[in-house]
Amino acid sequence: MMLKELNKEYDKLGQKYGAKELDSIYNGGLEQNPDICFVFMNPTKKILASSKEWKGLKSPWIGTKNIWDLFVQVDLLNPNIYQKIKSLKREEWTEAFAEEVYEDIKKHKYFITNLGKCTQIDARPLPDSVYKQYLHLLYKEFEIVKPKIIILFGNQVSSIVLDQKIKVSQVRKQCFFKTINNTTYKFYAVYYPIGNGRFHLNHAIEDIKWIIHENV
């Protein structure tokens, strides 16, 4: 199975759980054996690519600014591209620039995805029951992409993916092993660095630098 084959399933769930006027956001980056797979929560309409007028990549964080502060500070983004991101308004992103950003992500050997692909109007949290509808598809992503390590952002995503109660503050820099479809993956839980989690950005940067040093 290829990643694109999962998109139809994501779209079905997006119609059920997301805003009907917005497209699902899938994933992006290095699709074969990346050093790291980053797993976020779910997209909102702030992602420019969720617009039905957008014909380019339907990948996370297109048109936003704050998340790129994290990636540049852990040396996973070209500083020149970062400066351009910070200079552009949301509507000034082009489909070509989004491709440029994700080509740089490929060069840095990582992959970005969300547990939930259903785009919401705002950042209100989704219930666990919605995220769990996506879990088997996320596991298929892991099977296809085959990342060396997987970094989960936030308590909720970490708890659902690892199927145990996780408090990031109590498990920083701790490796979890989970076997999915006969393959064992290495997971780390990291503070969510966006929105209300912005307060923990420096902790997320510290932990990701340590994880990269230990594993990559």
PDB file of C-alpha atoms in Angstrom:
ATOM      1  CA  MET A   1       0.000   0.000   0.000  1.00  0.00           C
ATOM      2  CA  MET A   2       1.121   3.558  -0.760  1.00  0.00           C
ATOM      3  CA  LEU A   3       0.505   6.656   1.335  1.00  0.00           C
ATOM      4  CA  LYS A   4      -1.783   8.157  -1.300  1.00  0.00           C
ATOM      5  CA  GLU A   5      -4.054   5.137  -1.021  1.00  0.00           C
ATOM      6  CA  LEU A   6      -4.746   6.113   2.589  1.00  0.00           C
ATOM      7  CA  ASN A   7      -6.022   9.549   1.566  1.00  0.00           C
ATOM      8  CA  LYS A   8      -9.451   8.263   0.527  1.00  0.00           C
ATOM      9  CA  GLU A   9      -9.881   6.791   3.998  1.00  0.00           C
ATOM     10  CA  TYR A  10      -8.729  10.054   5.563  1.00  0.00           C
ATOM     11  CA  ASP A  11     -11.214  11.971   3.421  1.00  0.00           C
ATOM     12  CA  LYS A  12     -14.088   9.755   4.579  1.00  0.00           C
ATOM     13  CA  LEU A  13     -13.213  10.442   8.204  1.00  0.00           C
ATOM     14  CA  GLY A  14     -12.651  14.114   7.411  1.00  0.00           C
ATOM     15  CA  GLN A  15     -16.210  14.435   6.144  1.00  0.00           C
ATOM     16  CA  LYS A  16     -17.465  12.792   9.312  1.00  0.00           C
ATOM     17  CA  TYR A  17     -15.363  14.585  11.912  1.00  0.00           C
ATOM     18  CA  GLY A  18     -13.978  17.711  10.230  1.00  0.00           C
ATOM     19  CA  ALA A  19     -15.376  20.945   8.829  1.00  0.00           C
ATOM     20  CA  LYS A  20     -17.177  20.076   5.592  1.00  0.00           C
ATOM     21  CA  GLU A  21     -15.846  23.177   3.816  1.00  0.00           C
ATOM     22  CA  LEU A  22     -12.208  22.266   4.527  1.00  0.00           C
ATOM     23  CA  ASP A  23      -9.984  19.514   3.125  1.00  0.00           C
ATOM     24  CA  SER A  24      -8.142  16.967   5.210  1.00  0.00           C
ATOM     25  CA  ILE A  25      -4.434  17.526   5.792  1.00  0.00           C
ATOM     26  CA  TYR A  26      -2.392  14.362   5.317  1.00  0.00           C
ATOM     27  CA  ASN A  27       1.373  14.284   5.816  1.00  0.00           C
ATOM     28  CA  GLY A  28       4.643  15.211   4.118  1.00  0.00           C
ATOM     29  CA  GLY A  29       8.406  14.862   4.046  1.00  0.00           C
ATOM     30  CA  LEU A  30      10.703  11.905   3.476  1.00  0.00           C
ATOM     31  CA  GLU A  31       8.434   8.936   2.838  1.00  0.00           C
ATOM     32  CA  GLN A  32      11.040   6.162   2.941  1.00  0.00           C
ATOM     33  CA  ASN A  33      13.009   5.409   6.109  1.00  0.00           C
ATOM     34  CA  PRO A  34      13.164   8.918   7.606  1.00  0.00           C
ATOM     35  CA  ASP A  35      15.261   9.446  10.694  1.00  0.00           C
ATOM     36  CA  ILE A  36      12.230  10.851  12.520  1.00  0.00           C
ATOM     37  CA  CYS A  37       8.455  10.797  12.155  1.00  0.00           C
ATOM     38  CA  PHE A  38       6.784  13.691  14.012  1.00  0.00           C
ATOM     39  CA  VAL A  39       3.154  13.100  15.020  1.00  0.00           C
ATOM     40  CA  PHE A  40       1.004  16.135  15.851  1.00  0.00           C
ATOM     41  CA  MET A  41      -2.686  16.312  16.840  1.00  0.00           C
ATOM     42  CA  ASN A  42      -4.971  17.564  14.035  1.00  0.00           C
ATOM     43  CA  PRO A  43      -5.067  20.487  11.595  1.00  0.00           C
ATOM     44  CA  THR A  44      -7.179  23.642  11.767  1.00  0.00           C
ATOM     45  CA  LYS A  45      -8.267  26.114   9.111  1.00  0.00           C
ATOM     46  CA  LYS A  46      -5.072  28.107   9.800  1.00  0.00           C
ATOM     47  CA  ILE A  47      -3.369  25.573   7.535  1.00  0.00           C
ATOM     48  CA  LEU A  48      -3.607  27.238   4.129  1.00  0.00           C
ATOM     49  CA  ALA A  49      -3.574  23.870   2.385  1.00  0.00           C
ATOM     50  CA  SER A  50      -6.940  23.001   3.957  1.00  0.00           C
ATOM     51  CA  SER A  51      -8.658  25.422   1.581  1.00  0.00           C
ATOM     52  CA  LYS A  52     -10.416  23.708  -1.307  1.00  0.00           C
ATOM     53  CA  GLU A  53      -8.886  26.320  -3.619  1.00  0.00           C
ATOM     54  CA  TRP A  54      -5.390  25.106  -2.703  1.00  0.00           C
ATOM     55  CA  LYS A  55      -4.208  22.631  -5.343  1.00  0.00           C
ATOM     56  CA  GLY A  56      -0.726  21.936  -3.961  1.00  0.00           C
ATOM     57  CA  LEU A  57       0.503  19.707  -1.169  1.00  0.00           C
ATOM     58  CA  LYS A  58      -2.065  18.876   1.487  1.00  0.00           C
ATOM     59  CA  SER A  59       0.653  18.744   4.135  1.00  0.00           C
ATOM     60  CA  PRO A  60       0.855  20.006   7.738  1.00  0.00           C
ATOM     61  CA  TRP A  61       1.677  23.576   8.772  1.00  0.00           C
ATOM     62  CA  ILE A  62       1.556  25.180   5.304  1.00  0.00           C
ATOM     63  CA  GLY A  63       0.896  28.904   5.732  1.00  0.00           C
ATOM     64  CA  THR A  64       1.774  29.014   9.441  1.00  0.00           C
ATOM     65  CA  LYS A  65       4.775  30.453  11.286  1.00  0.00           C
ATOM     66  CA  ASN A  66       5.201  29.221  14.860  1.00  0.00           C
ATOM     67  CA  ILE A  67       5.988  25.534  14.336  1.00  0.00           C
ATOM     68  CA  TRP A  68       8.970  26.408  12.170  1.00  0.00           C
ATOM     69  CA  ASP A  69      10.598  28.042  15.232  1.00  0.00           C
ATOM     70  CA  LEU A  70      10.915  24.516  16.592  1.00  0.00           C
ATOM     71  CA  PHE A  71      12.290  22.914  13.444  1.00  0.00           C
ATOM     72  CA  VAL A  72      14.931  25.575  12.798  1.00  0.00           C
ATOM     73  CA  GLN A  73      16.161  25.432  16.409  1.00  0.00           C
ATOM     74  CA  VAL A  74      16.663  21.668  16.275  1.00  0.00           C
ATOM     75  CA  ASP A  75      18.609  22.050  13.003  1.00  0.00           C
ATOM     76  CA  LEU A  76      15.919  20.481  10.843  1.00  0.00           C
ATOM     77  CA  LEU A  77      15.207  23.458   8.598  1.00  0.00           C
ATOM     78  CA  ASN A  78      17.358  25.608   6.326  1.00  0.00           C
ATOM     79  CA  PRO A  79      17.697  29.047   8.002  1.00  0.00           C
ATOM     80  CA  ASN A  80      17.092  30.835   4.698  1.00  0.00           C
ATOM     81  CA  ILE A  81      13.791  29.023   4.213  1.00  0.00           C
ATOM     82  CA  TYR A  82      12.916  29.787   7.827  1.00  0.00           C
ATOM     83  CA  GLN A  83      13.499  33.509   7.285  1.00  0.00           C
ATOM     84  CA  LYS A  84      11.244  33.448   4.234  1.00  0.00           C
ATOM     85  CA  ILE A  85       8.527  31.626   6.188  1.00  0.00           C
ATOM     86  CA  LYS A  86       8.676  34.262   8.906  1.00  0.00           C
ATOM     87  CA  SER A  87       8.452  37.075   6.359  1.00  0.00           C
ATOM     88  CA  LEU A  88       5.400  35.738   4.512  1.00  0.00           C
ATOM     89  CA  LYS A  89       1.789  36.283   5.442  1.00  0.00           C
ATOM     90  CA  ARG A  90      -0.437  33.214   5.355  1.00  0.00           C
ATOM     91  CA  GLU A  91      -1.986  34.089   1.996  1.00  0.00           C
ATOM     92  CA  GLU A  92       1.439  34.804   0.469  1.00  0.00           C
ATOM     93  CA  TRP A  93       2.509  31.181   0.551  1.00  0.00           C
ATOM     94  CA  THR A  94       2.453  29.698  -2.935  1.00  0.00           C
ATOM     95  CA  GLU A  95       2.138  26.072  -3.919  1.00  0.00           C
ATOM     96  CA  ALA A  96       5.706  26.262  -5.246  1.00  0.00           C
ATOM     97  CA  PHE A  97       7.029  27.593  -1.933  1.00  0.00           C
ATOM     98  CA  ALA A  98       5.233  24.832  -0.027  1.00  0.00           C
ATOM     99  CA  GLU A  99       7.030  22.341  -2.275  1.00  0.00           C
ATOM    100  CA  GLU A 100      10.337  24.071  -1.508  1.00  0.00           C
ATOM    101  CA  VAL A 101       9.725  23.801   2.235  1.00  0.00           C
ATOM    102  CA  TYR A 102       8.866  20.118   2.037  1.00  0.00           C
ATOM    103  CA  GLU A 103      11.833  19.384  -0.222  1.00  0.00           C
ATOM    104  CA  ASP A 104      14.001  20.840   2.542  1.00  0.00           C
ATOM    105  CA  ILE A 105      12.220  18.594   5.052  1.00  0.00           C
ATOM    106  CA  LYS A 106      13.089  15.606   2.861  1.00  0.00           C
ATOM    107  CA  LYS A 107      16.745  16.685   2.804  1.00  0.00           C
ATOM    108  CA  HIS A 108      16.712  16.775   6.589  1.00  0.00           C
ATOM    109  CA  LYS A 109      15.284  13.224   6.584  1.00  0.00           C
ATOM    110  CA  TYR A 110      12.054  13.570   8.521  1.00  0.00           C
ATOM    111  CA  PHE A 111       8.347  13.081   8.029  1.00  0.00           C
ATOM    112  CA  ILE A 112       5.453  15.088   9.499  1.00  0.00           C
ATOM    113  CA  THR A 113       1.965  13.783  10.094  1.00  0.00           C
ATOM    114  CA  ASN A 114      -1.054  14.240  12.366  1.00  0.00           C
ATOM    115  CA  LEU A 115      -2.895  11.572  14.320  1.00  0.00           C
ATOM    116  CA  GLY A 116      -6.183  13.129  13.194  1.00  0.00           C
ATOM    117  CA  LYS A 117      -6.352  14.392   9.626  1.00  0.00           C
ATOM    118  CA  CYS A 118      -9.792  16.033   9.994  1.00  0.00           C
ATOM    119  CA  THR A 119      -9.469  19.812   9.733  1.00  0.00           C
ATOM    120  CA  GLN A 120     -11.277  21.834  12.390  1.00  0.00           C
ATOM    121  CA  ILE A 121     -12.427  25.455  12.337  1.00  0.00           C
ATOM    122  CA  ASP A 122     -10.489  26.204  15.526  1.00  0.00           C
ATOM    123  CA  ALA A 123      -8.080  24.598  17.987  1.00  0.00           C
ATOM    124  CA  ARG A 124     -10.600  23.145  20.414  1.00  0.00           C
ATOM    125  CA  PRO A 125      -9.425  19.639  21.371  1.00  0.00           C
ATOM    126  CA  LEU A 126     -10.948  16.570  19.789  1.00  0.00           C
ATOM    127  CA  PRO A 127     -12.167  13.731  22.008  1.00  0.00           C
ATOM    128  CA  ASP A 128     -10.104  10.571  22.232  1.00  0.00           C
ATOM    129  CA  SER A 129     -12.880   8.694  20.407  1.00  0.00           C
ATOM    130  CA  VAL A 130     -12.243  10.690  17.203  1.00  0.00           C
ATOM    131  CA  TYR A 131      -8.490  10.227  17.289  1.00  0.00           C
ATOM    132  CA  LYS A 132      -8.923   6.504  17.820  1.00  0.00           C
ATOM    133  CA  GLN A 133     -10.792   6.289  14.505  1.00  0.00           C
ATOM    134  CA  TYR A 134      -7.531   7.285  12.824  1.00  0.00           C
ATOM    135  CA  LEU A 135      -5.192   5.089  14.817  1.00  0.00           C
ATOM    136  CA  HIS A 136      -5.181   2.060  12.498  1.00  0.00           C
ATOM    137  CA  LEU A 137      -4.432   4.367   9.547  1.00  0.00           C
ATOM    138  CA  LEU A 138      -1.557   6.017  11.413  1.00  0.00           C
ATOM    139  CA  TYR A 139      -0.145   2.572  12.099  1.00  0.00           C
ATOM    140  CA  LYS A 140      -0.313   1.888   8.343  1.00  0.00           C
ATOM    141  CA  GLU A 141       1.627   5.110   7.771  1.00  0.00           C
ATOM    142  CA  PHE A 142       4.357   3.828  10.089  1.00  0.00           C
ATOM    143  CA  GLU A 143       4.388   0.519   8.225  1.00  0.00           C
ATOM    144  CA  ILE A 144       4.765   2.257   4.856  1.00  0.00           C
ATOM    145  CA  VAL A 145       7.239   4.963   5.893  1.00  0.00           C
ATOM    146  CA  LYS A 146       9.374   2.878   8.293  1.00  0.00           C
ATOM    147  CA  PRO A 147      10.800   5.672  10.458  1.00  0.00           C
ATOM    148  CA  LYS A 148      13.793   5.063  12.714  1.00  0.00           C
ATOM    149  CA  ILE A 149      12.119   6.851  15.628  1.00  0.00           C
ATOM    150  CA  ILE A 150       8.712   8.434  16.215  1.00  0.00           C
ATOM    151  CA  ILE A 151       8.182  11.610  18.247  1.00  0.00           C
ATOM    152  CA  LEU A 152       4.687  12.139  19.631  1.00  0.00           C
ATOM    153  CA  PHE A 153       3.574  15.624  20.647  1.00  0.00           C
ATOM    154  CA  GLY A 154       1.497  16.101  23.778  1.00  0.00           C
ATOM    155  CA  ASN A 155      -0.194  13.966  26.417  1.00  0.00           C
ATOM    156  CA  GLN A 156      -3.291  13.078  24.409  1.00  0.00           C
ATOM    157  CA  VAL A 157      -1.576  11.924  21.218  1.00  0.00           C
ATOM    158  CA  SER A 158       1.095  10.064  23.183  1.00  0.00           C
ATOM    159  CA  SER A 159      -1.468   8.283  25.343  1.00  0.00           C
ATOM    160  CA  ILE A 160      -3.593   7.176  22.381  1.00  0.00           C
ATOM    161  CA  VAL A 161      -0.733   5.996  20.180  1.00  0.00           C
ATOM    162  CA  LEU A 162       1.062   4.162  23.001  1.00  0.00           C
ATOM    163  CA  ASP A 163      -2.202   2.892  24.533  1.00  0.00           C
ATOM    164  CA  GLN A 164      -1.252   3.939  28.044  1.00  0.00           C
ATOM    165  CA  LYS A 165      -1.653   7.040  30.176  1.00  0.00           C
ATOM    166  CA  ILE A 166       1.202   9.402  29.353  1.00  0.00           C
ATOM    167  CA  LYS A 167       2.164  12.654  31.063  1.00  0.00           C
ATOM    168  CA  VAL A 168       4.980  14.194  29.058  1.00  0.00           C
ATOM    169  CA  SER A 169       6.365  15.956  32.135  1.00  0.00           C
ATOM    170  CA  GLN A 170       7.008  12.549  33.719  1.00  0.00           C
ATOM    171  CA  VAL A 171       8.539  10.741  30.727  1.00  0.00           C
ATOM    172  CA  ARG A 172      10.896  13.269  29.151  1.00  0.00           C
ATOM    173  CA  LYS A 173      13.712  11.573  27.198  1.00  0.00           C
ATOM    174  CA  GLN A 174      12.221   8.148  27.933  1.00  0.00           C
ATOM    175  CA  CYS A 175      12.056   5.670  25.058  1.00  0.00           C
ATOM    176  CA  PHE A 176       8.944   3.539  24.595  1.00  0.00           C
ATOM    177  CA  PHE A 177       8.900   0.426  22.437  1.00  0.00           C
ATOM    178  CA  LYS A 178       5.687  -0.661  20.769  1.00  0.00           C
ATOM    179  CA  THR A 179       5.203  -3.513  18.307  1.00  0.00           C
ATOM    180  CA  ILE A 180       2.750  -2.846  15.491  1.00  0.00           C
ATOM    181  CA  ASN A 181       2.083  -5.502  12.848  1.00  0.00           C
ATOM    182  CA  ASN A 182       5.230  -7.417  13.801  1.00  0.00           C
ATOM    183  CA  THR A 183       7.503  -4.354  13.666  1.00  0.00           C
ATOM    184  CA  THR A 184       8.827  -2.736  16.850  1.00  0.00           C
ATOM    185  CA  TYR A 185       9.117   1.055  16.826  1.00  0.00           C
ATOM    186  CA  LYS A 186      10.876   3.475  19.166  1.00  0.00           C
ATOM    187  CA  PHE A 187       8.702   6.299  20.495  1.00  0.00           C
ATOM    188  CA  TYR A 188       9.333   9.441  22.517  1.00  0.00           C
ATOM    189  CA  ALA A 189       6.709  11.755  24.024  1.00  0.00           C
ATOM    190  CA  VAL A 190       7.498  15.472  23.794  1.00  0.00           C
ATOM    191  CA  TYR A 191       5.696  18.621  24.930  1.00  0.00           C
ATOM    192  CA  TYR A 192       3.277  20.052  22.358  1.00  0.00           C
ATOM    193  CA  PRO A 193       5.002  23.290  21.254  1.00  0.00           C
ATOM    194  CA  ILE A 194       2.125  25.228  19.646  1.00  0.00           C
ATOM    195  CA  GLY A 195      -0.819  27.231  20.986  1.00  0.00           C
ATOM    196  CA  ASN A 196      -1.098  26.877  24.751  1.00  0.00           C
ATOM    197  CA  GLY A 197       1.917  24.586  24.570  1.00  0.00           C
ATOM    198  CA  ARG A 198       4.111  27.443  23.334  1.00  0.00           C
ATOM    199  CA  PHE A 199       5.142  27.891  26.961  1.00  0.00           C
ATOM    200  CA  HIS A 200       6.957  24.541  26.681  1.00  0.00           C
ATOM    201  CA  LEU A 201       8.708  25.261  23.362  1.00  0.00           C
ATOM    202  CA  ASN A 202      12.167  25.350  24.957  1.00  0.00           C
ATOM    203  CA  HIS A 203      11.523  22.018  26.701  1.00  0.00           C
ATOM    204  CA  ALA A 204      10.455  20.478  23.380  1.00  0.00           C
ATOM    205  CA  ILE A 205      13.593  21.821  21.680  1.00  0.00           C
ATOM    206  CA  GLU A 206      15.824  20.482  24.468  1.00  0.00           C
ATOM    207  CA  ASP A 207      14.254  17.033  24.340  1.00  0.00           C
ATOM    208  CA  ILE A 208      14.280  16.733  20.545  1.00  0.00           C
ATOM    209  CA  LYS A 209      17.955  17.735  20.388  1.00  0.00           C
ATOM    210  CA  TRP A 210      18.708  15.057  22.954  1.00  0.00           C
ATOM    211  CA  ILE A 211      16.636  12.440  21.102  1.00  0.00           C
ATOM    212  CA  ILE A 212      18.399  13.237  17.820  1.00  0.00           C
ATOM    213  CA  HIS A 213      21.816  13.030  19.489  1.00  0.00           C
ATOM    214  CA  GLU A 214      20.977   9.645  20.987  1.00  0.00           C
ATOM    215  CA  ASN A 215      19.374   8.089  17.920  1.00  0.00           C
ATOM    216  CA  VAL A 216      20.360   9.707  14.642  1.00  0.00           C
TER     217      VAL A 216
END
